[in-house]
Amino acid sequence: PAMASSSKSSPWFAPLIVCAFLACTANGYNPLSAGYYDRSCPSVQHVVRSVMEWKVAANPAMAPAVLRLFFHDCFVTGCDASVLLDSTSDLESDKDSELNDSLAGFHVIDEIKSLLERACPGTVSCADVLALASRDAVALLGGPAWAVPLGRKDARAANKSAAEAYLPSPHDNITALISAFAAHGLDARDMVALSGAHTVGKARCHHYRARVYGYDGEGGDSEIDPAFAELRRETCGAGGDDAEAPFDEQSPMRFDNAYYKDLVARRGLLTSDQALYGCGGPLDRLVEMYSVDGEAFTRDFVVAMVKMGNIPPPPGMPLEVRLDCKRINNY
């Protein structure tokens, strides 16, 4: 599913050996390591966590918003903080693409970065801030925590057209989702686990209208619980395209495995959510396993988040440590 808020052939369920505690190479320039800032900015983890705790306590919706920012960053030109850049006269921001029009939480990242610039000037990249903040967002919602490999650098450009081309769509079928994730080296298990981020947060009616009204472009969506469709039509009817509904109504702000229970019950909110379940075969078995085994889900989610966080920018792309996450440095 779109990380609007998602894989491959027989190796789908081969064991993935990804250790968050070991150095990983991300962008071809620097090895990533959980201890990257141990000497240069030892307070980085504390600063990020403190701001996240404060912002989420004031507005819990900031947790899924920040998590979504990380997905929407990594799926364009790698995890390079390009999604945080504002548009300028010669730069079209990722933010301005249609699938990014409801992104939020930018101010949270800006606040963290501002504090880090005072503590460790010119040291911590915006891309690393976003990676750490997304981990803390999950933990603050009751989900797992993990050691985040660090050492990313920030892009000196944005790419609106790439955002429009590479971000999974809420209307994608399973074939399109497999292709979108495989393009970034993420397999079927990664896709299904990462899609579980939709166990928290909300989507706009604009993105699920086709599913609940039954005109998804393929002759209607029969893979939906009729009572759930009626409930969501009421939401759209009351508030129009901007009306929001939770991905999971039972525990919308708790990071748990309820998303998969919803899929089994044919109550996935987006077409791209429900696409993960109902075709039979290995994907269905994986969704069913996660629906009854929350620990299996969180283990696989951590592995997949580390793997996604290692998606590199294209070779040769100019990178830097931005002083302000909204704009490139002026040299």
Short mmCIF file of C-alpha atoms in Angstrom, two decimals:
data_model
loop_
_atom_site.label_atom_id
_atom_site.label_comp_id
_atom_site.label_asym_id
_atom_site.label_seq_id
_atom_site.Cartn_x
_atom_site.Cartn_y
_atom_site.Cartn_z
CA PRO A 1 0.00 0.00 0.00
CA ALA A 2 0.83 3.39 -0.69
CA MET A 3 2.54 5.11 2.07
CA ALA A 4 0.16 7.54 0.68
CA SER A 5 1.25 5.79 3.70
CA SER A 6 3.84 -1.45 -0.64
CA SER A 7 7.62 -7.42 -3.73
CA LYS A 8 8.94 -10.62 -5.88
CA SER A 9 8.92 -14.38 -6.74
CA SER A 10 10.00 -17.52 -4.93
CA PRO A 11 12.53 -15.83 -2.59
CA TRP A 12 9.60 -14.00 -0.96
CA PHE A 13 9.95 -15.79 2.31
CA ALA A 14 13.65 -16.53 2.41
CA PRO A 15 15.21 -15.36 5.66
CA LEU A 16 16.43 -11.79 5.53
CA ILE A 17 19.69 -11.23 7.35
CA VAL A 18 19.74 -7.54 8.16
CA CYS A 19 21.32 -6.46 11.42
CA ALA A 20 20.56 -2.95 12.55
CA PHE A 21 23.62 -3.04 14.75
CA LEU A 22 26.09 -3.69 11.97
CA ALA A 23 27.44 -1.11 9.59
CA CYS A 24 25.53 -0.98 6.32
CA THR A 25 26.48 0.79 3.12
CA ALA A 26 23.70 3.11 1.99
CA ASN A 27 24.65 5.69 -0.60
CA GLY A 28 27.97 4.41 -1.88
CA TYR A 29 29.74 7.24 -0.05
CA ASN A 30 29.67 6.35 3.63
CA PRO A 31 29.05 3.20 5.63
CA LEU A 32 26.04 3.55 7.89
CA SER A 33 26.50 2.71 11.54
CA ALA A 34 24.34 3.05 14.62
CA GLY A 35 27.31 4.71 16.35
CA TYR A 36 28.04 7.20 13.57
CA TYR A 37 27.55 10.25 15.83
CA ASP A 38 28.92 8.80 19.05
CA ARG A 39 31.84 11.23 19.03
CA SER A 40 30.68 14.06 16.80
CA CYS A 41 27.20 14.52 18.32
CA PRO A 42 26.63 12.20 21.29
CA SER A 43 23.34 13.94 22.23
CA VAL A 44 21.61 13.25 18.91
CA GLN A 45 19.43 10.37 20.09
CA HIS A 46 18.36 12.24 23.24
CA VAL A 47 17.48 15.41 21.31
CA VAL A 48 15.40 13.57 18.72
CA ARG A 49 13.57 11.50 21.30
CA SER A 50 12.88 14.50 23.58
CA VAL A 51 11.33 16.58 20.80
CA MET A 52 9.31 13.62 19.54
CA GLU A 53 7.97 12.93 23.02
CA TRP A 54 6.98 16.57 23.43
CA LYS A 55 5.36 16.93 19.99
CA VAL A 56 3.49 13.61 20.14
CA ALA A 57 2.20 14.37 23.65
CA ALA A 58 0.81 17.66 22.33
CA ASN A 59 -0.56 16.13 19.12
CA PRO A 60 -0.47 12.32 18.77
CA ALA A 61 -1.15 12.63 15.02
CA MET A 62 2.44 13.84 14.60
CA ALA A 63 3.73 10.29 15.16
CA PRO A 64 2.13 8.69 12.08
CA ALA A 65 2.81 11.93 10.15
CA VAL A 66 6.55 11.71 10.78
CA LEU A 67 6.60 7.98 9.98
CA ARG A 68 4.88 8.72 6.69
CA LEU A 69 7.46 11.41 5.86
CA PHE A 70 10.22 8.79 6.07
CA PHE A 71 8.43 6.43 3.67
CA HIS A 72 7.73 9.23 1.23
CA ASP A 73 11.35 10.35 1.36
CA CYS A 74 13.01 6.97 0.84
CA PHE A 75 10.75 5.93 -2.05
CA VAL A 76 11.74 8.81 -4.35
CA THR A 77 15.52 9.21 -4.67
CA GLY A 78 16.54 7.23 -1.61
CA CYS A 79 16.64 8.34 2.02
CA ASP A 80 18.12 11.78 1.37
CA ALA A 81 15.64 14.21 2.97
CA SER A 82 14.56 15.54 -0.43
CA VAL A 83 10.94 15.43 0.79
CA LEU A 84 11.77 18.15 3.33
CA LEU A 85 12.88 20.75 0.77
CA ASP A 86 10.62 23.70 -0.04
CA SER A 87 10.05 24.70 -3.66
CA THR A 88 12.07 27.59 -5.05
CA SER A 89 12.24 29.32 -8.42
CA ASP A 90 14.52 26.57 -9.73
CA LEU A 91 13.48 23.60 -7.59
CA GLU A 92 10.17 21.72 -7.69
CA SER A 93 9.68 20.14 -4.29
CA ASP A 94 8.63 16.55 -3.75
CA LYS A 95 6.03 18.12 -1.44
CA ASP A 96 4.14 19.50 -4.44
CA SER A 97 3.37 16.11 -5.98
CA GLU A 98 -0.23 14.93 -5.67
CA LEU A 99 0.57 11.96 -3.42
CA ASN A 100 2.42 14.29 -1.03
CA ASP A 101 -0.26 16.96 -0.75
CA SER A 102 -1.37 15.79 2.70
CA LEU A 103 2.06 15.26 4.25
CA ALA A 104 2.50 16.80 7.69
CA GLY A 105 5.07 16.90 10.48
CA PHE A 106 7.69 19.02 8.71
CA HIS A 107 7.82 21.43 11.63
CA VAL A 108 8.72 18.58 13.98
CA ILE A 109 11.81 17.74 11.92
CA ASP A 110 12.70 21.43 11.65
CA GLU A 111 12.54 21.81 15.41
CA ILE A 112 14.78 18.80 16.01
CA LYS A 113 17.25 20.05 13.44
CA SER A 114 17.33 23.52 14.99
CA LEU A 115 18.26 22.09 18.38
CA LEU A 116 20.91 19.83 16.84
CA GLU A 117 22.45 22.78 15.00
CA ARG A 118 22.98 24.43 18.36
CA ALA A 119 24.38 21.29 19.95
CA CYS A 120 26.47 20.00 17.01
CA PRO A 121 26.58 22.56 14.16
CA GLY A 122 26.70 21.16 10.63
CA THR A 123 26.97 17.57 11.81
CA VAL A 124 23.66 15.65 11.75
CA SER A 125 21.94 15.30 8.39
CA CYS A 126 18.24 15.95 7.96
CA ALA A 127 17.97 12.45 6.49
CA ASP A 128 19.29 10.96 9.72
CA VAL A 129 16.98 13.16 11.80
CA LEU A 130 14.04 11.80 9.81
CA ALA A 131 15.22 8.20 10.21
CA LEU A 132 15.58 8.56 13.97
CA ALA A 133 12.32 10.48 14.38
CA SER A 134 10.38 7.83 12.47
CA ARG A 135 11.81 5.11 14.74
CA ASP A 136 10.78 7.13 17.80
CA ALA A 137 7.33 7.74 16.30
CA VAL A 138 6.76 3.98 16.15
CA ALA A 139 8.05 3.45 19.69
CA LEU A 140 5.90 6.27 21.09
CA LEU A 141 2.82 4.56 19.64
CA GLY A 142 3.64 1.34 21.46
CA GLY A 143 5.62 -0.27 18.67
CA PRO A 144 9.17 -1.62 18.61
CA ALA A 145 12.41 0.34 18.84
CA TRP A 146 15.63 -0.51 17.02
CA ALA A 147 19.16 0.74 16.45
CA VAL A 148 19.05 3.03 13.40
CA PRO A 149 22.09 2.90 11.10
CA LEU A 150 23.24 6.51 10.62
CA GLY A 151 25.51 8.49 8.33
CA ARG A 152 23.12 9.53 5.55
CA LYS A 153 23.61 12.76 3.66
CA ASP A 154 21.04 15.22 2.31
CA ALA A 155 20.15 15.84 -1.32
CA ARG A 156 20.89 19.19 -2.90
CA ALA A 157 17.83 18.86 -5.13
CA ALA A 158 14.24 17.70 -5.03
CA ASN A 159 12.43 15.68 -7.66
CA LYS A 160 8.69 16.22 -7.97
CA SER A 161 8.46 14.08 -11.11
CA ALA A 162 10.23 11.18 -9.36
CA ALA A 163 7.79 11.47 -6.45
CA GLU A 164 4.91 11.21 -8.88
CA ALA A 165 6.53 8.24 -10.65
CA TYR A 166 7.87 6.15 -7.77
CA LEU A 167 5.55 6.58 -4.80
CA PRO A 168 3.03 3.74 -4.54
CA SER A 169 -0.52 4.91 -5.18
CA PRO A 170 -3.51 4.24 -2.89
CA HIS A 171 -5.21 2.77 -5.97
CA ASP A 172 -2.43 0.33 -6.89
CA ASN A 173 -3.14 -3.34 -7.43
CA ILE A 174 -0.78 -6.04 -6.21
CA THR A 175 1.22 -6.10 -9.44
CA ALA A 176 1.94 -2.38 -9.27
CA LEU A 177 2.84 -2.64 -5.57
CA ILE A 178 5.26 -5.49 -6.16
CA SER A 179 6.96 -3.47 -8.89
CA ALA A 180 7.17 -0.30 -6.78
CA PHE A 181 8.81 -2.08 -3.87
CA ALA A 182 11.05 -4.30 -5.98
CA ALA A 183 12.42 -1.20 -7.70
CA HIS A 184 13.97 -0.27 -4.35
CA GLY A 185 15.25 -3.75 -3.51
CA LEU A 186 12.34 -4.52 -1.18
CA ASP A 187 10.72 -7.94 -1.47
CA ALA A 188 7.25 -9.28 -0.74
CA ARG A 189 7.84 -9.77 2.96
CA ASP A 190 9.23 -6.24 3.26
CA MET A 191 6.21 -4.88 1.40
CA VAL A 192 3.65 -6.58 3.62
CA ALA A 193 5.52 -5.71 6.83
CA LEU A 194 6.07 -2.05 5.88
CA SER A 195 2.43 -1.72 4.88
CA GLY A 196 1.63 -2.45 8.52
CA ALA A 197 2.56 1.18 9.22
CA HIS A 198 -1.05 1.77 8.19
CA THR A 199 -2.08 0.34 11.54
CA VAL A 200 -1.85 3.99 12.66
CA GLY A 201 -2.93 7.26 11.07
CA LYS A 202 -5.65 8.32 8.68
CA ALA A 203 -6.36 8.72 4.98
CA ARG A 204 -8.49 11.25 3.14
CA CYS A 205 -11.72 10.26 1.44
CA HIS A 206 -10.12 11.33 -1.84
CA HIS A 207 -7.81 8.32 -1.56
CA TYR A 208 -10.37 5.67 -0.59
CA ARG A 209 -13.53 6.97 -2.31
CA ALA A 210 -13.09 4.62 -5.27
CA ARG A 211 -12.87 1.59 -2.99
CA VAL A 212 -15.90 2.32 -0.85
CA TYR A 213 -18.10 3.51 -3.70
CA GLY A 214 -17.09 0.59 -5.90
CA TYR A 215 -15.54 2.23 -8.92
CA ASP A 216 -11.87 1.44 -8.74
CA GLY A 217 -11.44 1.39 -12.52
CA GLU A 218 -11.62 -2.40 -12.73
CA GLY A 219 -15.35 -2.89 -12.60
CA GLY A 220 -15.85 -2.22 -8.92
CA ASP A 221 -14.22 -3.42 -5.72
CA SER A 222 -15.85 -6.60 -4.48
CA GLU A 223 -13.09 -7.20 -1.92
CA ILE A 224 -14.77 -5.11 0.76
CA ASP A 225 -17.01 -5.78 3.72
CA PRO A 226 -20.37 -4.14 2.83
CA ALA A 227 -20.91 -2.71 6.32
CA PHE A 228 -17.43 -1.20 6.27
CA ALA A 229 -18.05 0.32 2.82
CA GLU A 230 -21.27 1.91 4.06
CA LEU A 231 -19.54 3.31 7.13
CA ARG A 232 -16.80 4.90 5.08
CA ARG A 233 -19.30 6.29 2.56
CA GLU A 234 -20.92 8.10 5.48
CA THR A 235 -17.56 9.68 6.32
CA CYS A 236 -17.08 10.85 2.74
CA GLY A 237 -20.65 12.08 2.53
CA ALA A 238 -20.33 14.14 5.68
CA GLY A 239 -17.01 15.78 4.87
CA GLY A 240 -16.29 15.40 1.17
CA ASP A 241 -12.92 14.51 -0.31
CA ASP A 242 -10.99 16.01 2.61
CA ALA A 243 -12.82 13.97 5.25
CA GLU A 244 -10.45 11.60 7.04
CA ALA A 245 -10.93 8.08 8.34
CA PRO A 246 -8.53 5.94 10.37
CA PHE A 247 -6.83 3.03 8.67
CA ASP A 248 -7.74 0.94 11.70
CA GLU A 249 -10.83 1.94 13.65
CA GLN A 250 -10.23 -0.35 16.62
CA SER A 251 -6.86 1.06 17.73
CA PRO A 252 -6.06 3.93 15.35
CA MET A 253 -3.18 5.33 17.40
CA ARG A 254 -1.61 2.12 18.68
CA PHE A 255 1.13 0.42 16.70
CA ASP A 256 -0.16 -3.15 16.69
CA ASN A 257 -1.19 -5.86 14.24
CA ALA A 258 -4.82 -4.74 13.91
CA TYR A 259 -4.19 -3.63 10.31
CA TYR A 260 -3.80 -7.27 9.28
CA LYS A 261 -6.93 -8.32 11.14
CA ASP A 262 -8.75 -5.66 9.12
CA LEU A 263 -7.36 -7.04 5.85
CA VAL A 264 -8.53 -10.56 6.70
CA ALA A 265 -11.98 -9.08 7.45
CA ARG A 266 -11.90 -7.23 4.07
CA ARG A 267 -11.88 -3.91 5.91
CA GLY A 268 -8.68 -2.46 4.46
CA LEU A 269 -9.21 1.25 3.87
CA LEU A 270 -7.31 1.74 0.62
CA THR A 271 -7.44 -0.40 -2.51
CA SER A 272 -3.67 -0.81 -2.11
CA ASP A 273 -4.18 -2.07 1.45
CA GLN A 274 -6.70 -4.75 0.57
CA ALA A 275 -4.60 -5.77 -2.45
CA LEU A 276 -2.26 -7.53 -0.03
CA TYR A 277 -4.94 -10.06 0.90
CA GLY A 278 -7.45 -12.07 -1.05
CA CYS A 279 -5.52 -13.53 -3.97
CA GLY A 280 -4.45 -16.67 -2.15
CA GLY A 281 -0.93 -17.99 -1.87
CA PRO A 282 2.07 -16.77 0.15
CA LEU A 283 0.88 -13.19 0.61
CA ASP A 284 -2.40 -14.30 2.17
CA ARG A 285 -0.55 -16.66 4.50
CA LEU A 286 1.79 -13.87 5.57
CA VAL A 287 -1.09 -11.46 6.28
CA GLU A 288 -2.86 -14.19 8.25
CA MET A 289 0.28 -14.90 10.26
CA TYR A 290 0.74 -11.22 11.15
CA SER A 291 -2.94 -10.97 12.08
CA VAL A 292 -2.49 -13.54 14.85
CA ASP A 293 1.19 -13.06 15.71
CA GLY A 294 1.95 -9.43 16.52
CA GLU A 295 5.53 -10.26 17.49
CA ALA A 296 6.23 -11.75 14.06
CA PHE A 297 4.92 -8.56 12.49
CA THR A 298 7.05 -6.22 14.61
CA ARG A 299 10.19 -8.34 14.03
CA ASP A 300 9.70 -8.21 10.27
CA PHE A 301 8.75 -4.52 10.38
CA VAL A 302 12.06 -3.64 12.07
CA VAL A 303 14.04 -5.62 9.50
CA ALA A 304 12.15 -3.96 6.65
CA MET A 305 12.52 -0.44 8.13
CA VAL A 306 16.29 -0.88 8.36
CA LYS A 307 16.35 -2.21 4.82
CA MET A 308 14.21 0.66 3.51
CA GLY A 309 16.33 3.16 5.44
CA ASN A 310 19.36 1.93 3.51
CA ILE A 311 17.89 2.79 0.08
CA PRO A 312 20.70 4.87 -1.43
CA PRO A 313 20.53 8.07 -3.45
CA PRO A 314 21.58 7.57 -7.10
CA PRO A 315 25.35 7.26 -7.57
CA GLY A 316 27.01 10.58 -8.16
CA MET A 317 24.13 12.66 -6.82
CA PRO A 318 25.45 15.75 -4.94
CA LEU A 319 24.94 15.36 -1.20
CA GLU A 320 25.58 17.50 1.86
CA VAL A 321 24.58 17.99 5.49
CA ARG A 322 21.93 20.69 5.25
CA LEU A 323 21.96 23.39 7.91
CA ASP A 324 18.23 23.98 7.35
CA CYS A 325 16.11 21.02 6.27
CA LYS A 326 13.85 23.23 4.11
CA ARG A 327 16.60 24.54 1.83
CA ILE A 328 19.96 23.58 0.39
CA ASN A 329 23.13 25.19 1.72
CA ASN A 330 24.44 28.27 -0.01
CA TYR A 331 28.14 27.97 -0.63
#
